[in-house]
mmCIF file of C-alpha atoms and ligand atoms in Angstrom:
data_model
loop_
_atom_site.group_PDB
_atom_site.id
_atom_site.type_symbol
_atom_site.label_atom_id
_atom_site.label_comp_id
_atom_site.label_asym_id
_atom_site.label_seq_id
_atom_site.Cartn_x
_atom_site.Cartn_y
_atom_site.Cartn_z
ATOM 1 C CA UNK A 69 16.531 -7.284 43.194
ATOM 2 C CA UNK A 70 18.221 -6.671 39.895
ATOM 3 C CA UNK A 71 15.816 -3.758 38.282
ATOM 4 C CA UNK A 72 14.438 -5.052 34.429
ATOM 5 C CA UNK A 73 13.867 -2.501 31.960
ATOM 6 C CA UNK A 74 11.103 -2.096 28.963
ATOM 7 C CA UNK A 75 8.647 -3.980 30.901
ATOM 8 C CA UNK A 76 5.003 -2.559 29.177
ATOM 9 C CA UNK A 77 2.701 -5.332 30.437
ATOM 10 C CA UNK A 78 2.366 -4.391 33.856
ATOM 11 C CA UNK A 79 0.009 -2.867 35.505
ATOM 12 C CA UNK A 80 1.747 -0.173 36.747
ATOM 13 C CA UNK A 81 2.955 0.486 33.171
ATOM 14 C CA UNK A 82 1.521 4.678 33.302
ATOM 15 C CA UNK A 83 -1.275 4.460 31.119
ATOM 16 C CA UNK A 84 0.483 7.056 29.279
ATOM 17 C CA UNK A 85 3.080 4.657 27.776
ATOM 18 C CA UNK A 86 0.120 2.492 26.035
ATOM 19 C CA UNK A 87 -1.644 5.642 24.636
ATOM 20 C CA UNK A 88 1.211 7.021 22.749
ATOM 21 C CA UNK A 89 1.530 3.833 21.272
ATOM 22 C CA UNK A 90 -1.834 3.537 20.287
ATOM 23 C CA UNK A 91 -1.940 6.910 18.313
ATOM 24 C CA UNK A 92 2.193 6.147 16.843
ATOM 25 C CA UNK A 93 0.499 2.735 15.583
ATOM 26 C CA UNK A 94 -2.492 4.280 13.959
ATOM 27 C CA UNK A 95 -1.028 7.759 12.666
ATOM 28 C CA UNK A 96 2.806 6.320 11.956
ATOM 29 C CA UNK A 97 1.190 5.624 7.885
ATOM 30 C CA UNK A 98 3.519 5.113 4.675
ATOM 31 C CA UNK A 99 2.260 8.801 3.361
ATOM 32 C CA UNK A 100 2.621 10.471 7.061
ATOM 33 C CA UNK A 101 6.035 9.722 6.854
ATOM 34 C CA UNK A 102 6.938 11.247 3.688
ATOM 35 C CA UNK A 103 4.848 14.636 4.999
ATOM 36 C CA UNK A 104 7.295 14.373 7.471
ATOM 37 C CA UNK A 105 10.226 13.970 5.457
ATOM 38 C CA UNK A 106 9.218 16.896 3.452
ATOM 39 C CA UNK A 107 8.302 18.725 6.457
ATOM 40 C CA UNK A 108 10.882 18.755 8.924
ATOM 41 C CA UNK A 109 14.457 17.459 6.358
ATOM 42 C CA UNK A 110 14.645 21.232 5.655
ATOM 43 C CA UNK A 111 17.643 21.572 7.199
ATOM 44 C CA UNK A 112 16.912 26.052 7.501
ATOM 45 C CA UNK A 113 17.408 26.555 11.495
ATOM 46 C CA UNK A 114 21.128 26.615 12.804
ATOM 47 C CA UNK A 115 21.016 25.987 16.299
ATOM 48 C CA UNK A 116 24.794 25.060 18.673
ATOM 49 C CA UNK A 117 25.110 21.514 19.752
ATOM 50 C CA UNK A 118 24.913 23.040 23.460
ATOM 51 C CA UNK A 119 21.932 24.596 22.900
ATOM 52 C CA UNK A 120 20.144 21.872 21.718
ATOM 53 C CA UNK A 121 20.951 20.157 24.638
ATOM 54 C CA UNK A 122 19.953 22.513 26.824
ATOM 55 C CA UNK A 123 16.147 22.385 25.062
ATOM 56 C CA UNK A 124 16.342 18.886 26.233
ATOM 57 C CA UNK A 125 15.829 19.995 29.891
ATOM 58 C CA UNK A 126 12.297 20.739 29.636
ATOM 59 C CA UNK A 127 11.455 17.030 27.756
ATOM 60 C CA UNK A 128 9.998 14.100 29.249
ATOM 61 C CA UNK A 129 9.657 11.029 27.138
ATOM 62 C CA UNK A 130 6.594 10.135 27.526
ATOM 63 C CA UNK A 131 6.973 6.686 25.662
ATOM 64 C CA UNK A 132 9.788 5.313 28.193
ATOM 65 C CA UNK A 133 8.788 3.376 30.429
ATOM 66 C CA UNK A 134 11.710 3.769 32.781
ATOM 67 C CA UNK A 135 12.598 7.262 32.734
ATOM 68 C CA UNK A 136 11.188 10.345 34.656
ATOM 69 C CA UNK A 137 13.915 12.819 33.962
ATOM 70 C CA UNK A 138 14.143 15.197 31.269
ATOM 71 C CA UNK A 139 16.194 13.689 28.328
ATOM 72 C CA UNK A 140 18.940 15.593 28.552
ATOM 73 C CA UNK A 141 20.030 13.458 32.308
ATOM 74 C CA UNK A 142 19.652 10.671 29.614
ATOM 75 C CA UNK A 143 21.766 11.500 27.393
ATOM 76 C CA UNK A 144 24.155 12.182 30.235
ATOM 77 C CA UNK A 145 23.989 8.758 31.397
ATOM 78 C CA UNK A 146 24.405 6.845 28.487
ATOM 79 C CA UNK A 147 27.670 8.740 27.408
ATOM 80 C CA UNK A 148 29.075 8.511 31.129
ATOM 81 C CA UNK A 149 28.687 4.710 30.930
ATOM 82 C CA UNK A 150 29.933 4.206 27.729
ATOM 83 C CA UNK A 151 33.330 7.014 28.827
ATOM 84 C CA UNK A 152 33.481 4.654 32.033
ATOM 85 C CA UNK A 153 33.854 1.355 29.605
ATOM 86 C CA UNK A 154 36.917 3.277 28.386
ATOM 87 C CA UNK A 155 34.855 2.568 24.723
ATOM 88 C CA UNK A 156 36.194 5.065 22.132
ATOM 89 C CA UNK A 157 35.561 9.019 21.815
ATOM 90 C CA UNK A 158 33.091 9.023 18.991
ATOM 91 C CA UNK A 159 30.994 6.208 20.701
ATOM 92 C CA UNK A 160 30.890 8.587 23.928
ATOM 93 C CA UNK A 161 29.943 11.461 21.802
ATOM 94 C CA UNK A 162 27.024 9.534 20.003
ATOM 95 C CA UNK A 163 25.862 8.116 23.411
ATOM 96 C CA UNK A 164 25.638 12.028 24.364
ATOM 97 C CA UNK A 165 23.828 13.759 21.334
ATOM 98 C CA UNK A 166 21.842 9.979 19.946
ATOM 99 C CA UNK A 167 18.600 11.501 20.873
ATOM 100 C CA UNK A 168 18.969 14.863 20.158
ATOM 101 C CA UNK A 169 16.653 14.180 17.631
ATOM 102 C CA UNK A 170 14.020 15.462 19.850
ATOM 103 C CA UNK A 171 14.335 18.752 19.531
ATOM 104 C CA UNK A 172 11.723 18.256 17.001
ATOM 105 C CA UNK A 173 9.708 19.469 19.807
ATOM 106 C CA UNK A 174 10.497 22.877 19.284
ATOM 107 C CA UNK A 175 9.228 23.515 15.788
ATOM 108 C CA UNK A 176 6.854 20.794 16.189
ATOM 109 C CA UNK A 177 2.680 20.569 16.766
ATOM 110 C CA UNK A 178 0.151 18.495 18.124
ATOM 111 C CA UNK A 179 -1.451 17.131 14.533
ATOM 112 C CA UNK A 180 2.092 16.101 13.798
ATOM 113 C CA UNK A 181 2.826 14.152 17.139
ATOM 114 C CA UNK A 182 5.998 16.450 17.610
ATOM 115 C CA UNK A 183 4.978 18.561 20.911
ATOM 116 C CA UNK A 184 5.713 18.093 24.362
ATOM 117 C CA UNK A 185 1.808 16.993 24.832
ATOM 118 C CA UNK A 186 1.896 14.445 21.701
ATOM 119 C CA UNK A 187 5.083 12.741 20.995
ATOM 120 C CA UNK A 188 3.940 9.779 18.950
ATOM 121 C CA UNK A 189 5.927 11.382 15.941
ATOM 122 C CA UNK A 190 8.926 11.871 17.812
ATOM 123 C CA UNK A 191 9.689 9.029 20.017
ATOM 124 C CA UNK A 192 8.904 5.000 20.739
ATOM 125 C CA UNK A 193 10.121 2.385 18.754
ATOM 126 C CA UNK A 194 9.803 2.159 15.274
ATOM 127 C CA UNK A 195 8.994 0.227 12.602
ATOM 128 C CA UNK A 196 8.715 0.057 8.727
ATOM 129 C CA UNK A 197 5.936 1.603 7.015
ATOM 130 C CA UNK A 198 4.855 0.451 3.260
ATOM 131 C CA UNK A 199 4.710 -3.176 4.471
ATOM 132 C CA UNK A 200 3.290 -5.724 6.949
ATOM 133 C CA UNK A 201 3.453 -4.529 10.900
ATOM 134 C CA UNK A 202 4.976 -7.338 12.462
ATOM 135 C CA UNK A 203 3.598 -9.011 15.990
ATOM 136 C CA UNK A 204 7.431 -7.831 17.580
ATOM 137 C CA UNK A 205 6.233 -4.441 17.612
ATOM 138 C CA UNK A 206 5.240 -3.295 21.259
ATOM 139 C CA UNK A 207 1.330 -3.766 21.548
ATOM 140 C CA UNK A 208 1.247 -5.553 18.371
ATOM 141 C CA UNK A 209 -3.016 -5.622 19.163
ATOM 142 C CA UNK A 210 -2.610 -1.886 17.598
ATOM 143 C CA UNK A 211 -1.242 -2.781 14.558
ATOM 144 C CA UNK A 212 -4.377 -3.378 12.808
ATOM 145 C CA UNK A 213 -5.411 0.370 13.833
ATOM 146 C CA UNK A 214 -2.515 1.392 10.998
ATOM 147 C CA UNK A 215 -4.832 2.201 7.834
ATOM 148 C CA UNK A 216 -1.830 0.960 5.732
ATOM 149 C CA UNK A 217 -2.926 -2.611 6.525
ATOM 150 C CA UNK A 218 -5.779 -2.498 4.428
ATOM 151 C CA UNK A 219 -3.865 -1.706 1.867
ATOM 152 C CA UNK A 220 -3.178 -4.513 -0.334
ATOM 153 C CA UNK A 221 0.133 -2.215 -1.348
ATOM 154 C CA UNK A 222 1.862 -2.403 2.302
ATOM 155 C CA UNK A 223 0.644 -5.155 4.202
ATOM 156 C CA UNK A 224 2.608 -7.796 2.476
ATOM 157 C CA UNK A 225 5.521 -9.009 4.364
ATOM 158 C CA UNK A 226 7.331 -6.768 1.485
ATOM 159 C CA UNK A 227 5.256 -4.151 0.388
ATOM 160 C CA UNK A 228 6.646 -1.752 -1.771
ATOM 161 C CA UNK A 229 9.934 -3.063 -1.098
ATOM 162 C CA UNK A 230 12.811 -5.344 -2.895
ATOM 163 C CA UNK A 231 13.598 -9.100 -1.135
ATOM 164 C CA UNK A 232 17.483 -7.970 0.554
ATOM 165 C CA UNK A 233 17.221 -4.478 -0.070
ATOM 166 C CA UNK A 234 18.927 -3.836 3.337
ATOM 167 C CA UNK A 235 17.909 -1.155 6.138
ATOM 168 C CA UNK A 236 18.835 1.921 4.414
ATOM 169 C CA UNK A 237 16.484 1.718 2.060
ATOM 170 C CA UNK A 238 13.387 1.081 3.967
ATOM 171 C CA UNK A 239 11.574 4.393 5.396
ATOM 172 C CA UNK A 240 10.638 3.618 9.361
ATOM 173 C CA UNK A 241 8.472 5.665 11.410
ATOM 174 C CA UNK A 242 9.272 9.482 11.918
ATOM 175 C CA UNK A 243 10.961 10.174 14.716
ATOM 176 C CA UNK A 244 14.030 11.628 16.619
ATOM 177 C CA UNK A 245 16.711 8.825 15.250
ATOM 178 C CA UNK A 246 15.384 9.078 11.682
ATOM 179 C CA UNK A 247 15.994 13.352 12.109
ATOM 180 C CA UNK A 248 19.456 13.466 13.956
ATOM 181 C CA UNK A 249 20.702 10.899 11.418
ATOM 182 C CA UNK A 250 19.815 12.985 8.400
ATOM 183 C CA UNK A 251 20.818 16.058 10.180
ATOM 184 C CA UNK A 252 24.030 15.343 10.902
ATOM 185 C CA UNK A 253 24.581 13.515 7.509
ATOM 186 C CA UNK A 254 23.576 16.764 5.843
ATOM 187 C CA UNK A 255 26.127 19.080 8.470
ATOM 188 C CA UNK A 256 29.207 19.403 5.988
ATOM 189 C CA UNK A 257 32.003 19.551 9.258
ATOM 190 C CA UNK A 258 30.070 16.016 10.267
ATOM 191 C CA UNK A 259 33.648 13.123 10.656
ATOM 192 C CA UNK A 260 31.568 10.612 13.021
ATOM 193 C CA UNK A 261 32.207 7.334 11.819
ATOM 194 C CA UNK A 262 30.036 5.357 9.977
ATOM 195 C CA UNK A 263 29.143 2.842 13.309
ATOM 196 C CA UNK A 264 28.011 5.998 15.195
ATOM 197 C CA UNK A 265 25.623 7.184 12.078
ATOM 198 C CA UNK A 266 23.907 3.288 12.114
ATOM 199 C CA UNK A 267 24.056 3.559 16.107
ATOM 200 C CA UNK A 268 22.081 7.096 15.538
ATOM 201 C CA UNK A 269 19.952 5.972 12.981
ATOM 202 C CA UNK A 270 18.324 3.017 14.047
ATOM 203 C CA UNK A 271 18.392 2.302 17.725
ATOM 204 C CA UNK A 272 14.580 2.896 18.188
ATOM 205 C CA UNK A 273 14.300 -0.171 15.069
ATOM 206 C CA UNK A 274 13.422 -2.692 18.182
ATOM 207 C CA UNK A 275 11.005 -5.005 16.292
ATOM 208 C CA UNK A 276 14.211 -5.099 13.964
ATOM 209 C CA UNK A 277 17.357 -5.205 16.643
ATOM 210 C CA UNK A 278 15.571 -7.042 19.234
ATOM 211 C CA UNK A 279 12.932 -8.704 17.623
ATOM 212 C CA UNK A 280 14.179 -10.392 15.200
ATOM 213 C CA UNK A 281 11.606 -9.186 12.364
ATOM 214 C CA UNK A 282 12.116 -7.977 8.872
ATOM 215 C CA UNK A 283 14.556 -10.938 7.524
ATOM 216 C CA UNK A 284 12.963 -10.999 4.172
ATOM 217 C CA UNK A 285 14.233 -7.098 3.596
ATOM 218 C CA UNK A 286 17.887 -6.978 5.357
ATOM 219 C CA UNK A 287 21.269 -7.810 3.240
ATOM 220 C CA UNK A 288 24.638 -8.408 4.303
ATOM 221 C CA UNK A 289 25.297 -5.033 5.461
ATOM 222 C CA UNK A 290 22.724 -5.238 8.436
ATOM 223 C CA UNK A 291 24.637 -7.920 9.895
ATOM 224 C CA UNK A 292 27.195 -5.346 10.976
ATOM 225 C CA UNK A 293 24.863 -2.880 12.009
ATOM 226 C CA UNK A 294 23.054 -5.613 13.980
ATOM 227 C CA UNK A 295 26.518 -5.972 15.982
ATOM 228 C CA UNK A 296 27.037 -2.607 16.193
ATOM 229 C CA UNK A 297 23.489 -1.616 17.037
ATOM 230 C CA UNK A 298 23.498 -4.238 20.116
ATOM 231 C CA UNK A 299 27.040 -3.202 21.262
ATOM 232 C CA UNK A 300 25.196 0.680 21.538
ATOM 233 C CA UNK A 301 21.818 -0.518 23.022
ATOM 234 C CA UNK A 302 23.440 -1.441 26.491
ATOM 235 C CA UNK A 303 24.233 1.599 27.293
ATOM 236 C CA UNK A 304 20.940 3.449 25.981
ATOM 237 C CA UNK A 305 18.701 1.107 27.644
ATOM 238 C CA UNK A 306 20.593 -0.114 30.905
ATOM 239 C CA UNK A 307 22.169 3.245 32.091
ATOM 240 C CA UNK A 308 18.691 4.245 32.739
ATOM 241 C CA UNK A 309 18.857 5.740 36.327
ATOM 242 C CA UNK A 310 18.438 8.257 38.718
ATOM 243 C CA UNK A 311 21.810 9.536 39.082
ATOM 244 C CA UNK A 312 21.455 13.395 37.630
ATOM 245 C CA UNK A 313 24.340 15.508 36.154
ATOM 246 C CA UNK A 314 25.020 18.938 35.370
ATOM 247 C CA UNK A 315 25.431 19.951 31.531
ATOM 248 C CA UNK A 316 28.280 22.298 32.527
ATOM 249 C CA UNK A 317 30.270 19.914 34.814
ATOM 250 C CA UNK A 318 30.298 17.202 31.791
ATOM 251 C CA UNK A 319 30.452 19.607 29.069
ATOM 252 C CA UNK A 320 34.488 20.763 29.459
ATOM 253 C CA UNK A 321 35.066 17.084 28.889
ATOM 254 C CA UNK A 322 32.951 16.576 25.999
ATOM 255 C CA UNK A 323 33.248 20.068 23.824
ATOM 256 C CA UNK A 324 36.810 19.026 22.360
ATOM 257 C CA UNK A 325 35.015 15.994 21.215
ATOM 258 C CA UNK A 326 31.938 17.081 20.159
ATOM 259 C CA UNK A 327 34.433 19.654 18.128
ATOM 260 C CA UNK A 328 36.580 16.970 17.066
ATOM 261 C CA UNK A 329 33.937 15.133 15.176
ATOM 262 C CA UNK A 330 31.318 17.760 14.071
ATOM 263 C CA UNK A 331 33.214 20.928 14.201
ATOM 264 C CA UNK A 332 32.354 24.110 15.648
ATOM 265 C CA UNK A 333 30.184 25.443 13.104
ATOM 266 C CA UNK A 334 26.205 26.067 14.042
ATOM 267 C CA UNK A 335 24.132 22.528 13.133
ATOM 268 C CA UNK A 336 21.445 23.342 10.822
ATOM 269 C CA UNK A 337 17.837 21.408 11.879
HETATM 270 FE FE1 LIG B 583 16.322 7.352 21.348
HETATM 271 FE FE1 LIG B 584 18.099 6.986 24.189
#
C-alpha cells in the first residue's frame, strides 16, 4: 500500500498533533508575533552550522504527524533525496539546514511555545496573523480560539494589509522557517540563491502553498515562489522515512557546500 502523508483526521492521529495545534491557533496572535520578532531576531549567539545540527538530535517534532525521529534524520533525508534527483548543490544544502530553524529550542521557554515540551511557537504550519484565519488551515474549528478574530482590525480577509501586497510583506506565525530565513539573510558570508531563501522561508505557509488561500494579498512575485515552493515540498514532505543516517558519514559531502554558500564563519542566532 502506497503510505499517504499529513493525514490529521484519523484516529490514530497522537493526540499530541491536535493539541499543539490548538494552543499555535489560540496563542499564534498579530502582537505575539512581533514579541517574537523582537525577542528572538537578535541575531547575539554565534553558533557552527555543525553544531546546530547536532542540537537537532535531541528534537522531536511534535506537530508531524509522520515523523518519530529526531529532526536532524529529517533533515538528512530530505537533502539525500533531493542529491539523489541530481537537483543542484544549493537546493541539497537548503533541503539539509531548511529547518534548522528549530534550534529555537535552545534559548527558548514554555510561555513562548519554543521548548522541547511546547513547540507551538516553533513548528506546524503557519499562517498570517493581522487578518482573517482561513478554513485551509489544519483544524480550521480552532481558528475562532485566535483572539485576533474579534478584532474588527484582523479578521477581514485583509486586515491590516494592502490588496497584492505579495508574501514578503505579510508577518506569518513565529516559527523555525520565519527564524532561519532572517538568520541567514542577516549572516554577511550568506550566497544561497534567492529560490533557496523563499524555499526556507515559507514552506510551513500550507494554507498558502497547498491550500490555495490568501489570493486577495499575493502579487506577481508569489507565482514564482509558488513553483519554487512546490518543486521543494516533495522532498520535505515525501522523504519522510525510517531510513537513519549518521551526521559524520554525510557531512564530508556536504561541508564544501555548506562552505560554498554560507562560508565558514560562525552563524549568529
Ligand atoms: Fe520545516
Ligand atoms: Fe522539514
Amino acid at each position: 500500500m502506497e503510505k499517504t502523508f499529513r493525514v490529521y483526521d484519523q484516529s490514530d492521529v497522537k493526540s499530541a498533533v491536535r493539541v499543539h495545534y490548538r494552543k499555535m491557533r489560540k496563542n499564534q496572535t498579530l502582537d505575539y508575533v512581533k514579541r517574537m520578532h523582537n525577542k528572538y531576531l537578535t541575531f547575539d549567539k554565534p553558533m557552527d552550522l555543525w553544531e546546530a545540527m547536532e542540537h537537532l538530535n535531541t528534537l522531536i517534532d511534535v506537530s508531524d504527524p509522520d515523523l518519530d525521529l529526531p529532526n536532524i534524520q529529517h533533515l538528512i533525508q530530505s537533502a539525500e533525496a533531493i542529491r539523489a534527483d541530481n537537483r543542484p548543490d544549493w537546493m541539497q544544502l537548503t533541503g539539509l539546514i531548511h529547518d534548522l530553524g528549530k534550534v529555537m529550542f535552545l534559548w527558548g521557554n514554555d510561555e513562548d511555545g519554543t521548548s522541547q515540551a511546547e513547540q507551538w511557537g516553533m513548528v506546524g504550519d503557519v499562517f498570517v496573523v493581522g487578518c482573517k484565519l482561513p478554513d485551509t488551515c489544519v483544524y480550521p474549528e480552532f481558528n475562532a480560539l485566535n483572539s485576533d478574530m474579534n478584532d474588527k482590525r484582523y479578521n477581514t480577509d485583509l486586515g491590516i494589509y494592502k490588496e497584492g501586497c505579495g508574501l514578503d510583506n505579510l508577518d506569518l506565525a513565529w516559527g523555525h522557517d520565519e527564524y532561519l530565513f532572517q538568520v541567514l539573510q542577516n549572516h554577511s558570508s550568506n550566497k544561497l540563491p534567492e529560490e533557496a531563501m523563499v524555499m526556507i522561508r515559507y514552506h510551513s505557509f500550507y494554507p498558502w502553498h497547498t491550500g490555495g488561500s490568501y489570493s486577495q494579498l499575493l502579487n506577481e512575485k508569489d507565482k514564482e515562489y509558488l513553483e519554487w515552493i512546490r518543486d521543494f515540498n516533495k522532498y520535505d514532505l515525501y522523504t519522510k522515512c525510517d531510513k537513519t543516517y549518521d551526521l559524520k558519514e554525510v557531512k564530508e559531502y556536504y561541508q564544501p557546500i555548506a562552505e560554498k554558500y554560507l562560508g565558514t564563519a560562525p552563524i549568529y542566532w
